[in-house]
Tab-separated table of C-alpha atoms in Angstrom:
chain	number	residue	atom	x	y	z
A	95	MET	CA	0.000	0.000	0.000
A	96	ARG	CA	1.261	3.434	-0.932
A	97	LYS	CA	1.779	5.938	1.910
A	98	TYR	CA	1.081	9.729	1.603
A	99	ASN	CA	1.872	12.721	3.755
A	100	ARG	CA	-1.461	13.928	5.122
A	101	ILE	CA	-0.486	17.596	4.817
A	102	THR	CA	1.232	17.713	1.402
A	103	SER	CA	-0.545	14.712	-0.143
A	104	LYS	CA	2.846	13.652	-1.513
A	105	ARG	CA	3.973	10.069	-1.551
A	106	VAL	CA	6.241	9.126	1.375
A	107	ARG	CA	9.127	6.783	0.589
A	108	SER	CA	9.443	3.922	3.061
A	109	ARG	CA	12.469	3.822	5.343
A	110	SER	CA	13.859	0.604	3.747
A	111	SER	CA	13.571	1.857	0.177
A	112	TRP	CA	15.050	5.190	1.130
A	113	THR	CA	18.008	3.446	2.771
A	114	TRP	CA	18.835	1.454	-0.347
A	115	TRP	CA	18.307	4.490	-2.569
A	116	SER	CA	20.727	6.487	-0.418
A	117	LEU	CA	23.365	3.794	-0.599
A	118	ILE	CA	23.110	3.303	-4.341
A	119	VAL	CA	22.784	6.918	-5.469
A	120	LYS	CA	24.212	9.027	-2.695
A	121	LYS	CA	26.791	6.666	-1.181
A	122	PRO	CA	28.714	5.101	-4.093
A	123	VAL	CA	31.808	4.758	-1.915
A	124	VAL	CA	29.942	2.428	0.435
A	125	ILE	CA	28.817	0.267	-2.474
A	126	ALA	CA	32.345	0.172	-3.901
A	127	ALA	CA	33.735	-0.861	-0.519
A	128	ALA	CA	31.148	-3.629	-0.198
A	129	LEU	CA	31.918	-4.958	-3.674
A	130	LEU	CA	35.642	-4.839	-2.930
A	131	ALA	CA	35.112	-6.793	0.302
A	132	ILE	CA	33.135	-9.454	-1.599
A	133	PHE	CA	35.856	-9.667	-4.252
A	134	VAL	CA	38.647	-10.013	-1.658
A	135	TYR	CA	36.695	-12.721	0.166
A	136	MET	CA	36.157	-14.707	-3.033
A	137	TYR	CA	39.810	-14.308	-3.994
A	138	LEU	CA	41.028	-15.568	-0.623
A	139	GLN	CA	38.634	-18.498	-0.851
A	140	SER	CA	40.059	-19.397	-4.262
A	141	LEU	CA	43.595	-19.272	-2.898
A	142	ALA	CA	42.650	-21.433	0.050
A	143	SER	CA	41.291	-24.045	-2.332
A	144	LEU	CA	44.599	-24.402	-4.164
A	145	ASP	CA	46.588	-27.580	-3.772
A	146	HIS	CA	49.187	-26.320	-1.321
A	147	PRO	CA	52.366	-28.264	-2.131
A	148	THR	CA	53.152	-29.512	1.358
A	149	VAL	CA	50.414	-28.338	3.687
A	150	ALA	CA	47.641	-29.924	1.615
A	151	ALA	CA	49.578	-33.163	1.534
A	152	ASN	CA	49.950	-32.967	5.301
A	153	ASN	CA	46.194	-32.622	5.581
A	154	GLU	CA	45.904	-36.002	3.875
A	155	MET	CA	48.729	-37.893	5.521
A	156	VAL	CA	49.026	-36.186	8.890
A	157	SER	CA	46.731	-35.893	11.851
A	158	THR	CA	44.972	-32.619	11.120
A	159	THR	CA	44.348	-31.966	14.814
A	160	HIS	CA	47.910	-30.693	15.239
A	161	LYS	CA	48.242	-27.686	12.963
A	162	LYS	CA	49.398	-25.250	15.610
A	163	GLY	CA	52.973	-24.697	16.615
A	164	LEU	CA	55.204	-22.307	18.517
A	165	CYS	CA	56.472	-20.178	15.664
A	166	TYR	CA	57.206	-16.701	14.397
A	167	ASP	CA	55.971	-15.369	11.078
A	168	TYR	CA	58.715	-14.887	8.506
A	169	ASN	CA	58.249	-11.123	8.551
A	170	THR	CA	58.437	-10.781	12.359
A	171	LEU	CA	62.063	-11.959	12.494
A	172	ASP	CA	65.100	-10.102	11.242
A	173	HIS	CA	65.616	-10.503	7.517
A	174	ASP	CA	66.764	-14.096	6.815
A	175	TYR	CA	67.397	-14.778	10.486
A	176	VAL	CA	68.183	-18.443	9.910
A	177	LEU	CA	71.099	-17.602	7.590
A	178	ARG	CA	72.850	-15.778	10.436
A	179	HIS	CA	71.839	-17.698	13.552
A	180	SER	CA	72.313	-21.367	14.399
A	181	SER	CA	69.505	-21.340	16.956
A	182	PHE	CA	66.173	-19.711	17.707
A	183	LEU	CA	64.614	-20.147	21.140
A	184	PRO	CA	61.643	-17.787	21.538
A	185	ASP	CA	59.950	-17.227	24.859
A	186	PRO	CA	57.435	-20.051	25.414
A	187	ALA	CA	55.205	-17.536	27.196
A	188	MET	CA	54.019	-16.373	23.779
A	189	GLY	CA	51.906	-19.537	23.687
A	190	TYR	CA	51.097	-21.857	20.827
A	191	VAL	CA	49.988	-19.924	17.793
A	192	ARG	CA	49.381	-20.569	14.129
A	193	CYS	CA	51.672	-18.536	11.924
A	194	LEU	CA	50.377	-16.731	8.861
A	195	ASP	CA	52.046	-16.433	5.473
A	196	PRO	CA	49.623	-14.350	3.385
A	197	VAL	CA	51.998	-13.948	0.440
A	198	ALA	CA	52.601	-17.664	-0.158
A	199	PRO	CA	49.192	-18.651	-1.675
A	200	GLY	CA	49.444	-16.038	-4.418
A	201	PHE	CA	53.022	-17.020	-5.174
A	202	ARG	CA	52.065	-20.694	-5.401
A	203	LYS	CA	49.252	-19.857	-7.784
A	204	ARG	CA	51.710	-18.012	-10.015
A	205	LEU	CA	54.088	-20.987	-9.903
A	206	MET	CA	51.335	-23.315	-11.039
A	207	ARG	CA	50.511	-21.072	-13.983
A	208	LEU	CA	54.162	-20.693	-15.007
A	209	GLN	CA	54.504	-24.477	-14.901
A	210	ALA	CA	51.311	-24.963	-16.975
A	211	TRP	CA	49.779	-26.946	-14.134
A	212	TYR	CA	46.302	-26.441	-15.534
A	213	GLU	CA	45.578	-28.982	-18.267
A	214	LYS	CA	43.835	-26.406	-20.461
A	215	ASP	CA	47.236	-24.741	-20.970
A	216	CYS	CA	48.806	-27.848	-22.479
A	217	PRO	CA	47.094	-28.602	-25.816
A	218	ASN	CA	48.576	-25.467	-27.344
A	219	ALA	CA	51.660	-25.245	-25.151
A	220	GLN	CA	54.783	-24.422	-27.117
A	221	HIS	CA	57.051	-23.974	-24.132
A	222	GLU	CA	60.616	-25.118	-24.112
A	223	ARG	CA	61.253	-27.846	-21.572
A	224	MET	CA	64.133	-28.429	-19.199
A	225	VAL	CA	64.842	-32.014	-18.132
A	226	LEU	CA	67.613	-32.767	-15.648
A	227	LYS	CA	69.263	-36.174	-15.954
A	228	LEU	CA	71.387	-36.956	-12.943
A	229	PRO	CA	72.771	-39.839	-10.910
A	230	LEU	CA	71.401	-40.610	-7.481
A	231	HIS	CA	73.899	-39.770	-4.779
A	232	GLY	CA	72.861	-38.402	-1.379
A	233	PHE	CA	69.152	-37.757	-1.928
A	234	GLY	CA	69.072	-34.533	0.078
A	235	SER	CA	71.789	-33.124	-2.145
A	236	VAL	CA	69.928	-34.321	-5.253
A	237	VAL	CA	66.744	-32.446	-4.296
A	238	ASN	CA	68.680	-29.290	-3.447
A	239	SER	CA	70.390	-29.450	-6.843
A	240	TRP	CA	67.002	-28.884	-8.530
A	241	ILE	CA	66.434	-25.420	-7.041
A	242	LYS	CA	68.718	-23.274	-9.205
A	243	PRO	CA	67.662	-24.881	-12.522
A	244	PHE	CA	64.051	-24.404	-11.408
A	245	MET	CA	64.723	-20.704	-10.743
A	246	PHE	CA	66.319	-20.409	-14.192
A	247	ALA	CA	63.373	-22.143	-15.867
A	248	LEU	CA	60.822	-19.900	-14.152
A	249	GLU	CA	62.581	-16.710	-15.191
A	250	SER	CA	63.289	-17.953	-18.728
A	251	GLY	CA	59.755	-19.120	-19.512
A	252	ILE	CA	60.876	-22.758	-19.727
A	253	LEU	CA	58.823	-25.621	-18.305
A	254	PHE	CA	60.750	-27.495	-15.629
A	255	TRP	CA	59.933	-31.171	-16.060
A	256	SER	CA	60.356	-33.948	-13.514
A	257	PRO	CA	64.092	-34.716	-13.152
A	258	GLN	CA	65.204	-38.120	-14.423
A	259	PHE	CA	67.594	-40.507	-12.667
A	260	THR	CA	70.275	-42.501	-14.424
A	261	ASN	CA	70.769	-45.124	-11.708
A	262	LEU	CA	67.428	-45.726	-10.017
A	263	HIS	CA	67.521	-49.386	-9.052
A	264	HIS	CA	64.759	-51.546	-7.611
A	265	THR	CA	64.962	-55.246	-6.683
A	266	GLN	CA	62.665	-57.752	-5.047
A	267	THR	CA	65.493	-58.831	-2.744
A	268	ASN	CA	67.902	-56.350	-1.259
A	269	THR	CA	71.495	-57.423	-1.844
A	270	ILE	CA	72.701	-55.953	1.433
A	271	THR	CA	70.233	-57.522	3.846
A	272	GLY	CA	69.216	-60.512	1.734
A	273	GLU	CA	65.630	-59.831	2.732
A	274	ASN	CA	62.576	-59.019	0.657
A	275	SER	CA	62.751	-55.269	0.147
A	276	ILE	CA	59.254	-54.862	-1.214
A	277	ASN	CA	55.967	-54.600	0.577
A	278	SER	CA	53.779	-54.748	-2.525
A	279	THR	CA	50.888	-53.027	-0.761
A	280	VAL	CA	52.812	-49.792	-0.232
A	281	ALA	CA	55.833	-49.838	-2.541
A	282	PRO	CA	55.072	-51.069	-6.052
A	283	LEU	CA	57.724	-50.990	-8.730
A	284	CYS	CA	58.328	-47.582	-10.235
A	285	HIS	CA	59.301	-47.680	-13.903
A	286	LEU	CA	59.300	-43.917	-14.437
A	287	ASN	CA	62.962	-43.418	-13.446
A	288	SER	CA	62.161	-39.877	-12.416
A	289	SER	CA	61.024	-37.809	-9.458
A	290	GLN	CA	57.448	-38.849	-10.297
A	291	CYS	CA	58.158	-42.063	-8.394
A	292	TRP	CA	57.563	-39.943	-5.265
A	293	PHE	CA	56.363	-36.482	-6.254
A	294	LYS	CA	53.616	-35.071	-8.427
A	295	PRO	CA	54.550	-34.115	-12.010
A	296	MET	CA	56.180	-30.709	-12.265
A	297	SER	CA	53.816	-29.726	-15.084
A	298	LYS	CA	50.431	-30.960	-16.246
A	299	CYS	CA	51.913	-31.057	-19.736
A	300	GLU	CA	53.883	-34.153	-18.691
A	301	GLU	CA	50.589	-36.051	-18.476
A	302	VAL	CA	49.393	-35.244	-22.004
A	303	LYS	CA	50.905	-36.217	-25.326
A	304	HIS	CA	50.661	-32.783	-26.872
A	305	GLY	CA	52.863	-30.955	-24.388
A	306	GLY	CA	54.685	-28.922	-26.999
A	307	ASP	CA	56.535	-29.771	-30.198
A	308	ARG	CA	59.934	-28.512	-29.154
A	309	PRO	CA	62.385	-31.173	-27.971
A	310	PRO	CA	63.342	-30.797	-24.309
A	311	GLN	CA	66.634	-29.284	-23.218
A	312	GLU	CA	68.304	-32.222	-21.495
A	313	PHE	CA	71.090	-31.568	-19.043
A	314	ASP	CA	73.406	-34.374	-17.999
A	315	GLY	CA	75.655	-33.918	-15.007
A	316	VAL	CA	73.867	-31.348	-12.893
A	317	PRO	CA	76.943	-30.541	-10.740
A	318	LYS	CA	78.796	-29.312	-13.833
A	319	LEU	CA	75.701	-27.418	-14.972
A	320	LEU	CA	75.437	-25.557	-11.678
A	321	THR	CA	79.101	-24.734	-11.181
A	322	ASP	CA	80.316	-24.053	-14.747
A	323	TRP	CA	77.335	-22.507	-16.509
A	324	ASP	CA	77.343	-18.733	-16.055
A	325	ASP	CA	73.545	-18.565	-16.317
A	326	MET	CA	73.330	-20.482	-13.039
A	327	ASN	CA	75.773	-18.227	-11.202
A	328	VAL	CA	73.185	-15.450	-11.155
A	329	TYR	CA	71.198	-17.581	-8.688
A	330	SER	CA	74.104	-17.863	-6.250
A	331	HIS	CA	73.621	-16.082	-2.936
A	332	LEU	CA	77.385	-16.188	-2.373
A	333	LEU	CA	78.321	-14.736	-5.772
A	334	ARG	CA	75.528	-12.158	-6.119
A	335	GLY	CA	75.233	-10.848	-2.569
A	336	GLY	CA	72.530	-8.380	-1.581
A	337	ASP	CA	71.133	-5.010	-2.589
A	338	LYS	CA	71.576	-1.814	-0.565
A	339	TYR	CA	68.976	-3.076	1.914
A	340	GLY	CA	70.666	-6.447	2.283
A	341	TYR	CA	68.000	-8.336	0.347
A	342	PRO	CA	69.341	-11.160	-1.881
A	343	LEU	CA	69.904	-10.094	-5.485
A	344	HIS	CA	69.460	-13.599	-6.905
A	345	ILE	CA	65.754	-13.508	-6.016
A	346	PRO	CA	63.228	-11.698	-8.253
A	347	ALA	CA	62.815	-8.099	-7.092
A	348	GLN	CA	59.153	-8.463	-6.097
A	349	HIS	CA	60.048	-11.221	-3.588
A	350	ARG	CA	63.395	-10.026	-2.214
A	351	SER	CA	61.933	-8.509	0.919
A	352	ASN	CA	60.512	-11.934	1.838
A	353	GLY	CA	64.045	-13.262	2.066
A	354	HIS	CA	66.161	-16.111	0.799
A	355	PHE	CA	64.781	-18.696	3.232
A	356	TRP	CA	61.150	-17.910	2.373
A	357	TYR	CA	61.750	-17.976	-1.390
A	358	TYR	CA	63.678	-21.258	-1.246
A	359	ASN	CA	60.896	-22.819	0.829
A	360	GLN	CA	58.232	-21.852	-1.695
A	361	LEU	CA	60.150	-23.473	-4.547
A	362	LEU	CA	60.897	-26.554	-2.455
A	363	SER	CA	57.261	-26.960	-1.457
A	364	TYR	CA	56.300	-27.059	-5.147
A	365	LEU	CA	59.025	-29.510	-6.139
A	366	MET	CA	58.302	-31.864	-3.226
A	367	ARG	CA	54.533	-32.266	-3.519
A	368	PRO	CA	54.129	-35.921	-2.512
A	369	ASN	CA	52.150	-38.104	-4.869
A	370	ASP	CA	49.382	-40.423	-3.674
A	371	GLN	CA	51.725	-43.377	-3.379
A	372	LEU	CA	54.207	-41.555	-1.142
A	373	ILE	CA	51.369	-40.266	1.037
A	374	LYS	CA	50.187	-43.861	1.425
A	375	ILE	CA	53.675	-45.031	2.372
A	376	ILE	CA	53.999	-42.289	5.000
A	377	ASN	CA	50.578	-43.000	6.467
A	378	GLU	CA	51.372	-46.693	6.769
A	379	ALA	CA	54.675	-45.830	8.441
A	380	LYS	CA	52.761	-43.765	10.981
A	381	ASP	CA	50.446	-46.643	11.711
A	382	GLN	CA	53.517	-48.671	12.679
A	383	LEU	CA	54.774	-46.001	15.101
A	384	GLU	CA	53.334	-46.828	18.496
A	385	GLY	CA	51.919	-43.726	20.128
A	386	TRP	CA	52.054	-41.508	17.029
A	387	LYS	CA	48.320	-40.849	16.867
A	388	ASP	CA	48.166	-39.933	20.562
A	389	LEU	CA	51.549	-38.231	20.936
A	390	GLU	CA	51.769	-35.284	23.270
A	391	ARG	CA	52.698	-31.947	21.739
A	392	PRO	CA	55.047	-30.208	21.328
A	393	LEU	CA	56.916	-32.767	19.228
A	394	LEU	CA	60.675	-32.338	18.865
A	395	SER	CA	62.214	-33.541	15.598
A	396	LEU	CA	65.778	-34.813	16.015
A	397	HIS	CA	68.081	-35.642	13.096
A	398	VAL	CA	71.378	-37.434	13.819
A	399	ARG	CA	73.459	-37.998	10.677
A	400	HIS	CA	76.224	-40.612	10.802
A	401	GLY	CA	76.677	-43.306	8.146
A	402	ASP	CA	79.056	-42.502	5.302
A	403	SER	CA	79.401	-38.923	6.553
A	404	CYS	CA	81.690	-40.139	9.355
A	405	THR	CA	84.615	-40.875	7.038
A	406	LYS	CA	87.639	-38.578	7.152
A	407	ASP	CA	87.054	-37.370	3.603
A	408	GLU	CA	83.461	-36.417	4.368
A	409	THR	CA	84.490	-34.678	7.601
A	410	VAL	CA	86.781	-32.422	5.580
A	411	ARG	CA	84.382	-31.943	2.667
A	412	LYS	CA	81.287	-31.157	4.753
A	413	ALA	CA	83.040	-29.553	7.761
A	414	ARG	CA	80.964	-31.836	9.962
A	415	GLN	CA	81.871	-34.077	12.883
A	416	CYS	CA	80.028	-37.250	13.820
A	417	GLU	CA	78.963	-37.045	17.447
A	418	SER	CA	77.035	-39.259	19.844
A	419	LEU	CA	73.406	-38.903	20.843
A	420	GLU	CA	74.650	-37.717	24.247
A	421	LYS	CA	76.115	-34.599	22.587
A	422	TYR	CA	72.789	-33.747	20.941
A	423	MET	CA	70.910	-34.366	24.178
A	424	SER	CA	73.142	-32.332	26.484
A	425	GLU	CA	73.621	-29.332	24.186
A	426	ALA	CA	70.187	-29.057	22.626
A	427	VAL	CA	67.428	-31.579	23.366
A	428	LEU	CA	67.441	-31.484	27.184
A	429	PRO	CA	67.556	-27.657	27.447
A	430	MET	CA	64.762	-27.334	24.861
A	431	ALA	CA	62.700	-30.037	26.557
A	432	GLU	CA	62.891	-28.180	29.854
A	433	LYS	CA	62.055	-24.824	28.261
A	434	TYR	CA	59.149	-25.990	26.093
A	435	GLY	CA	57.834	-29.013	27.986
A	436	VAL	CA	58.833	-31.594	25.361
A	437	LYS	CA	57.885	-35.191	26.083
A	438	SER	CA	57.787	-36.665	22.559
A	439	ILE	CA	60.742	-36.948	20.165
A	440	PHE	CA	60.799	-38.229	16.590
A	441	LEU	CA	64.301	-39.464	15.798
A	442	SER	CA	65.732	-39.836	12.304
A	443	THR	CA	69.156	-41.460	12.147
A	444	ASP	CA	71.198	-43.810	9.986
A	445	ASN	CA	73.030	-45.372	12.958
A	446	GLU	CA	71.502	-48.270	14.883
A	447	MET	CA	73.654	-47.443	17.925
A	448	VAL	CA	71.912	-44.077	18.219
A	449	ILE	CA	68.595	-45.938	18.415
A	450	GLN	CA	69.964	-48.093	21.226
A	451	ASP	CA	71.223	-45.021	23.108
A	452	THR	CA	67.693	-43.637	23.370
A	453	LYS	CA	67.145	-46.123	26.216
A	454	LYS	CA	69.307	-43.853	28.367
A	455	TYR	CA	66.552	-41.224	28.253
A	456	PRO	CA	63.357	-43.063	29.265
A	457	GLN	CA	61.615	-39.823	30.264
A	458	PHE	CA	60.811	-39.234	26.588
A	459	ASN	CA	58.410	-40.938	24.234
A	460	TRP	CA	60.785	-41.914	21.404
A	461	LEU	CA	59.423	-42.477	17.918
A	462	PHE	CA	61.456	-43.771	14.964
A	463	GLN	CA	60.995	-46.015	11.964
A	464	PRO	CA	61.604	-49.559	13.220
A	465	GLU	CA	63.060	-51.156	10.069
A	466	LEU	CA	65.562	-49.149	8.065
A	467	LEU	CA	68.795	-49.922	6.223
A	468	ARG	CA	70.914	-48.034	8.752
A	469	GLY	CA	74.666	-47.675	8.477
A	470	SER	CA	75.184	-49.960	5.479
A	471	ILE	CA	74.885	-47.660	2.461
A	472	GLN	CA	77.631	-45.888	0.534
A	473	TRP	CA	75.474	-43.899	-1.882
A	474	ASP	CA	77.893	-43.222	-4.716
A	475	ASP	CA	79.476	-46.681	-4.783
A	476	ASP	CA	76.474	-48.881	-3.995
A	477	SER	CA	74.044	-47.142	-6.340
A	478	ALA	CA	76.559	-47.170	-9.192
A	479	ILE	CA	77.044	-50.941	-9.067
A	480	GLN	CA	73.402	-51.578	-8.101
A	481	THR	CA	74.097	-53.242	-4.770
A	482	VAL	CA	71.436	-51.204	-3.017
A	483	ASP	CA	67.739	-50.818	-3.688
A	484	THR	CA	67.776	-47.046	-4.253
A	485	TYR	CA	64.004	-46.905	-4.681
A	486	LEU	CA	63.426	-48.484	-1.271
A	487	VAL	CA	66.053	-46.315	0.414
A	488	ILE	CA	64.543	-43.114	-0.991
A	489	ASN	CA	61.110	-44.218	0.239
A	490	GLN	CA	62.606	-44.479	3.711
A	491	VAL	CA	64.479	-41.177	3.490
A	492	LEU	CA	61.377	-39.316	2.342
A	493	THR	CA	59.236	-40.918	5.024
A	494	ASP	CA	61.714	-39.721	7.646
A	495	LEU	CA	61.796	-36.267	6.036
A	496	PHE	CA	58.038	-35.755	6.144
A	497	LEU	CA	57.796	-37.160	9.671
A	498	LEU	CA	60.541	-34.762	10.793
A	499	ALA	CA	58.501	-31.962	9.226
A	500	GLU	CA	55.645	-32.862	11.602
A	501	GLY	CA	57.590	-31.486	14.545
A	502	ASP	CA	57.188	-28.216	16.424
A	503	LEU	CA	60.889	-27.889	17.297
A	504	PHE	CA	64.023	-29.028	15.459
A	505	VAL	CA	67.485	-30.220	16.477
A	506	GLY	CA	70.154	-31.347	14.046
A	507	LYS	CA	73.177	-30.181	12.083
A	508	PHE	CA	72.652	-27.870	9.126
A	509	THR	CA	75.784	-29.217	7.454
A	510	SER	CA	73.435	-32.044	6.439
A	511	ASN	CA	71.284	-31.577	3.329
A	512	VAL	CA	68.568	-33.768	4.864
A	513	ALA	CA	68.531	-31.696	8.058
A	514	ARG	CA	68.113	-28.473	6.088
A	515	LEU	CA	65.366	-30.016	3.946
A	516	ALA	CA	63.517	-31.269	7.025
A	517	PHE	CA	63.737	-27.873	8.710
A	518	SER	CA	62.427	-26.155	5.575
A	519	LEU	CA	59.518	-28.602	5.267
A	520	MET	CA	58.696	-27.934	8.923
A	521	ALA	CA	58.754	-24.167	8.287
A	522	ILE	CA	56.458	-24.662	5.282
A	523	ARG	CA	53.970	-26.571	7.432
A	524	LEU	CA	54.149	-24.034	10.280
A	525	ARG	CA	54.142	-21.071	7.838
A	526	GLY	CA	56.953	-19.601	9.907
A	527	VAL	CA	60.047	-20.374	11.979
A	528	GLY	CA	59.800	-22.591	15.046
A	529	PRO	CA	62.401	-23.129	17.792
A	530	TYR	CA	65.542	-24.836	16.523
A	531	ILE	CA	69.164	-25.583	17.340
A	532	SER	CA	71.795	-26.549	14.793
A	533	LEU	CA	74.867	-27.903	16.543
A	534	ASP	CA	77.352	-26.874	13.877
A	535	SER	CA	76.209	-24.243	11.360
A	536	THR	CA	73.561	-21.804	10.260
A	537	TRP	CA	71.013	-22.769	7.605
A	538	CYS	CA	72.217	-22.205	4.062
A	539	PHE	CA	71.440	-22.879	0.444
A	540	ASP	CA	73.739	-22.253	-2.506
A	541	TRP	CA	74.186	-25.638	-4.142
A	542	GLY	CA	77.704	-26.147	-5.526
A	543	GLN	CA	79.146	-23.094	-3.764
A	544	PRO	CA	81.136	-22.999	-0.462
A	545	ALA	CA	78.537	-20.787	1.190
A	546	GLY	CA	78.145	-22.795	4.393
A	547	ASN	CA	80.024	-21.970	7.576
A	548	SER	CA	80.241	-24.526	10.352
A	549	THR	CA	82.131	-24.534	13.615
A	550	ILE	CA	85.102	-26.222	11.915
A	551	GLY	CA	85.169	-24.614	8.457
A	552	THR	CA	83.321	-23.813	5.229
A	553	PHE	CA	81.376	-26.322	3.169
A	554	LYS	CA	79.309	-26.525	-0.006
A	555	CYS	CA	75.616	-26.201	0.781
């Protein structure tokens, strides 16, 4: 029913219609702000739905009830703190918080587009392709060797395809132990001879036949590629240095303020997106760890590297000393346990004696993979003559890596590639930096360059 003013006989606009009319005609700024808010909300929802390289995988293979951790956002610490400090022990009074990394989702989305991750980009894709062909030596070093070529490919408009291995070997019976090395339910044969045995394809174009007509650029001998090719030197933190603000010059300008550690982690999280098979292997490993599902947080991740690194040549080359579990406990684990209330420890080690020594510390709930090929592998020699099941060993290494990444605190030695990878994967999951102690060096990455500095000398990261 229409309403009229009794005195003027003019129609009176209702309060609700007048309100909307005022907003639309007289308050365009309000409408613009509302539309902008809706757009931002939808954009953030789209980013949240992306397949986060490591966090999304953790949602599938990890107990999702433990997503919080004692951590600092990347931007709340001094620029690239971890490159200058071998430890970080924040005040536990800050409480357990979930770190935020608002820049990462947008960067990951850009990575996926540059790598033609969306299948619609592939039928007409005419991108050049880079394929690394390399031998398997220490697997942590192998993964780190992918970073600089990946940076080059991204900046050059080249698709970085899944690296291929020249000596991936898989047997039904392991020649070292003489035992069946295959559990067919979790570790089927992998005939791909590439990183796709464990990780998702680097580009969707790898899954379609029409991924471009240009032949791929194949690079044999990645060490030579990284150290002798001038195009790779521009991605060296040691050789390039920083700008006038101290930000690393080898990182694209729009991301320099985020730091070297952050940028490396974003690339690593893309390269190491576990495929369904690896997720299944990790989940089954967890089922075998007594107390994993009900472990008490915070969880401390401890990496003790011995094995072939204890030789004199390796001590000189990596500037690392092999030390007993007691050293790790007295200098790092026990002080951190007292400060942060740690009762659960996941231990990754290649020395069976270290496992036995855990009995000296019964106050902790120790978790470790029960059946590993510890202390018997010489990577370069054994893989070359096919006396070790490299596929099985890498399954075990990656399982340890992703379980280490489940921790809230980290102790290890950053002279080890695996230790640095595990710490980075943990930072990716936490979206920030948690408490850590490295017993010998700061974190570093500059594959092929002597950029690392330990307590006994320099080493190649």
